[in-house]
PDB file of C-alpha atoms in Angstrom:
ATOM      1  CA  MET A 114      54.834  13.238 -63.455  1.00  0.00           C
ATOM      2  CA  LYS A 115      52.101  15.600 -62.232  1.00  0.00           C
ATOM      3  CA  ALA A 116      53.780  15.906 -58.815  1.00  0.00           C
ATOM      4  CA  LEU A 117      57.135  16.654 -60.474  1.00  0.00           C
ATOM      5  CA  LEU A 118      55.578  19.446 -62.542  1.00  0.00           C
ATOM      6  CA  LEU A 119      53.928  20.902 -59.457  1.00  0.00           C
ATOM      7  CA  LEU A 120      57.255  20.945 -57.608  1.00  0.00           C
ATOM      8  CA  CYS A 121      58.579  23.240 -60.337  1.00  0.00           C
ATOM      9  CA  LEU A 122      56.259  25.890 -58.864  1.00  0.00           C
ATOM     10  CA  LEU A 123      58.859  26.303 -56.114  1.00  0.00           C
ATOM     11  CA  GLN A 124      60.712  28.762 -58.329  1.00  0.00           C
ATOM     12  CA  THR A 125      57.888  31.279 -57.797  1.00  0.00           C
ATOM     13  CA  LEU A 126      58.042  31.309 -53.997  1.00  0.00           C
ATOM     14  CA  THR A 127      57.659  34.511 -52.052  1.00  0.00           C
ATOM     15  CA  VAL A 128      60.302  35.150 -49.410  1.00  0.00           C
ATOM     16  CA  PHE A 129      59.369  36.781 -46.106  1.00  0.00           C
ATOM     17  CA  ALA A 130      62.353  38.251 -44.202  1.00  0.00           C
ATOM     18  CA  ALA A 131      62.559  37.710 -40.443  1.00  0.00           C
ATOM     19  CA  ASP A 132      64.925  36.018 -38.013  1.00  0.00           C
ATOM     20  CA  GLU A 133      63.021  32.804 -38.631  1.00  0.00           C
ATOM     21  CA  THR A 134      62.397  33.333 -42.361  1.00  0.00           C
ATOM     22  CA  THR A 135      59.534  31.422 -43.962  1.00  0.00           C
ATOM     23  CA  ILE A 136      59.213  30.696 -47.651  1.00  0.00           C
ATOM     24  CA  ALA A 137      55.754  29.492 -48.601  1.00  0.00           C
ATOM     25  CA  ALA A 138      53.877  28.644 -51.755  1.00  0.00           C
ATOM     26  CA  THR A 139      50.176  29.288 -51.339  1.00  0.00           C
ATOM     27  CA  LYS A 140      48.820  25.891 -52.334  1.00  0.00           C
ATOM     28  CA  LYS A 141      47.383  23.079 -50.217  1.00  0.00           C
ATOM     29  CA  SER A 142      47.116  19.295 -50.043  1.00  0.00           C
ATOM     30  CA  ILE A 143      50.585  17.784 -50.577  1.00  0.00           C
ATOM     31  CA  GLY A 144      53.227  19.425 -48.391  1.00  0.00           C
ATOM     32  CA  ALA A 145      56.987  19.547 -48.047  1.00  0.00           C
ATOM     33  CA  GLN A 146      59.126  21.303 -45.461  1.00  0.00           C
ATOM     34  CA  ALA A 147      62.877  21.756 -45.019  1.00  0.00           C
ATOM     35  CA  LYS A 148      64.962  23.569 -42.415  1.00  0.00           C
ATOM     36  CA  LEU A 149      68.015  25.314 -43.870  1.00  0.00           C
ATOM     37  CA  GLU A 150      70.816  27.411 -42.380  1.00  0.00           C
ATOM     38  CA  VAL A 151      71.788  30.469 -44.419  1.00  0.00           C
ATOM     39  CA  PHE A 152      75.281  31.928 -43.912  1.00  0.00           C
ATOM     40  CA  ILE A 153      75.223  35.674 -44.599  1.00  0.00           C
ATOM     41  CA  ASN A 154      78.159  37.887 -45.644  1.00  0.00           C
ATOM     42  CA  LEU A 155      78.773  41.436 -44.378  1.00  0.00           C
ATOM     43  CA  ASP A 156      76.968  42.891 -47.416  1.00  0.00           C
ATOM     44  CA  GLY A 157      73.878  40.707 -46.900  1.00  0.00           C
ATOM     45  CA  SER A 158      74.669  38.320 -49.747  1.00  0.00           C
ATOM     46  CA  VAL A 159      74.446  34.581 -49.104  1.00  0.00           C
ATOM     47  CA  ARG A 160      77.793  32.818 -48.677  1.00  0.00           C
ATOM     48  CA  ASP A 161      76.375  29.304 -48.282  1.00  0.00           C
ATOM     49  CA  VAL A 162      73.238  27.326 -47.449  1.00  0.00           C
ATOM     50  CA  ALA A 163      73.244  24.084 -45.450  1.00  0.00           C
ATOM     51  CA  ILE A 164      70.392  21.612 -44.995  1.00  0.00           C
ATOM     52  CA  ARG A 165      69.637  21.141 -41.285  1.00  0.00           C
ATOM     53  CA  GLN A 166      66.501  19.025 -41.845  1.00  0.00           C
ATOM     54  CA  SER A 167      65.689  17.680 -45.303  1.00  0.00           C
ATOM     55  CA  SER A 168      62.172  17.625 -46.711  1.00  0.00           C
ATOM     56  CA  GLY A 169      62.894  14.136 -48.017  1.00  0.00           C
ATOM     57  CA  LEU A 170      62.555  15.401 -51.595  1.00  0.00           C
ATOM     58  CA  MET A 171      65.920  16.204 -53.177  1.00  0.00           C
ATOM     59  CA  SER A 172      64.357  18.385 -55.900  1.00  0.00           C
ATOM     60  CA  PHE A 173      62.517  20.458 -53.260  1.00  0.00           C
ATOM     61  CA  ASP A 174      65.655  20.891 -51.119  1.00  0.00           C
ATOM     62  CA  ASP A 175      67.773  21.844 -54.151  1.00  0.00           C
ATOM     63  CA  SER A 176      65.188  24.376 -55.366  1.00  0.00           C
ATOM     64  CA  ALA A 177      64.919  25.931 -51.899  1.00  0.00           C
ATOM     65  CA  ILE A 178      68.717  26.292 -51.752  1.00  0.00           C
ATOM     66  CA  ASP A 179      68.764  27.930 -55.206  1.00  0.00           C
ATOM     67  CA  VAL A 180      66.069  30.442 -54.177  1.00  0.00           C
ATOM     68  CA  LEU A 181      67.892  31.339 -50.944  1.00  0.00           C
ATOM     69  CA  LYS A 182      71.273  31.769 -52.654  1.00  0.00           C
ATOM     70  CA  LYS A 183      69.740  34.511 -54.840  1.00  0.00           C
ATOM     71  CA  ARG A 184      68.211  36.349 -51.856  1.00  0.00           C
ATOM     72  CA  LYS A 185      69.764  39.355 -50.103  1.00  0.00           C
ATOM     73  CA  PHE A 186      69.413  39.490 -46.294  1.00  0.00           C
ATOM     74  CA  GLN A 187      69.783  42.322 -43.807  1.00  0.00           C
ATOM     75  CA  PRO A 188      73.184  41.628 -42.176  1.00  0.00           C
ATOM     76  CA  ASN A 189      73.439  41.494 -38.389  1.00  0.00           C
ATOM     77  CA  THR A 190      75.372  44.252 -36.636  1.00  0.00           C
ATOM     78  CA  THR A 191      77.830  44.239 -33.745  1.00  0.00           C
ATOM     79  CA  ASN A 192      78.575  47.629 -32.159  1.00  0.00           C
ATOM     80  CA  GLY A 193      77.031  49.327 -35.188  1.00  0.00           C
ATOM     81  CA  ASN A 194      79.160  47.414 -37.717  1.00  0.00           C
ATOM     82  CA  ALA A 195      77.895  44.771 -40.146  1.00  0.00           C
ATOM     83  CA  ALA A 196      78.741  41.252 -39.006  1.00  0.00           C
ATOM     84  CA  SER A 197      78.718  37.890 -40.758  1.00  0.00           C
ATOM     85  CA  SER A 198      75.938  35.714 -39.409  1.00  0.00           C
ATOM     86  CA  SER A 199      73.668  32.784 -40.064  1.00  0.00           C
ATOM     87  CA  ARG A 200      69.906  32.308 -39.892  1.00  0.00           C
ATOM     88  CA  ILE A 201      67.663  29.299 -39.744  1.00  0.00           C
ATOM     89  CA  VAL A 202      65.119  29.340 -42.571  1.00  0.00           C
ATOM     90  CA  LEU A 203      62.019  27.174 -42.652  1.00  0.00           C
ATOM     91  CA  VAL A 204      60.935  26.409 -46.226  1.00  0.00           C
ATOM     92  CA  THR A 205      57.379  25.157 -46.649  1.00  0.00           C
ATOM     93  CA  GLN A 206      55.422  24.289 -49.760  1.00  0.00           C
ATOM     94  CA  GLN A 207      51.835  23.119 -49.984  1.00  0.00           C
ATOM     95  CA  ILE A 208      50.656  21.836 -53.366  1.00  0.00           C
ATOM     96  CA  GLU A 209      46.979  21.848 -54.288  1.00  0.00           C
ATOM     97  CA  GLU A 210      45.774  19.132 -56.612  1.00  0.00           C
ATOM     98  CA  LYS A 211      42.971  20.204 -58.933  1.00  0.00           C
TER      99      LYS A 211
END
């Protein structure tokens, strides 16, 4: 039960934008990590998110997908025009037990 409550902290993750984007909760001890592919529309909105490597925890994976779907990304450009693209995102959470 305690671990389940701690996983709810995922909703407060901070997102760092980069080609290899990392989402991290600043806790330590128990960890989870998932690799996701984010498909980005011309306007930077997220069209879809696919799991490329699961964390093994369905609730963690689902929460990470929900967070990414709400995020806006800088779209790639081709010849100065916005282009649809995808990015690999590494989602990491460390949970500190007190």
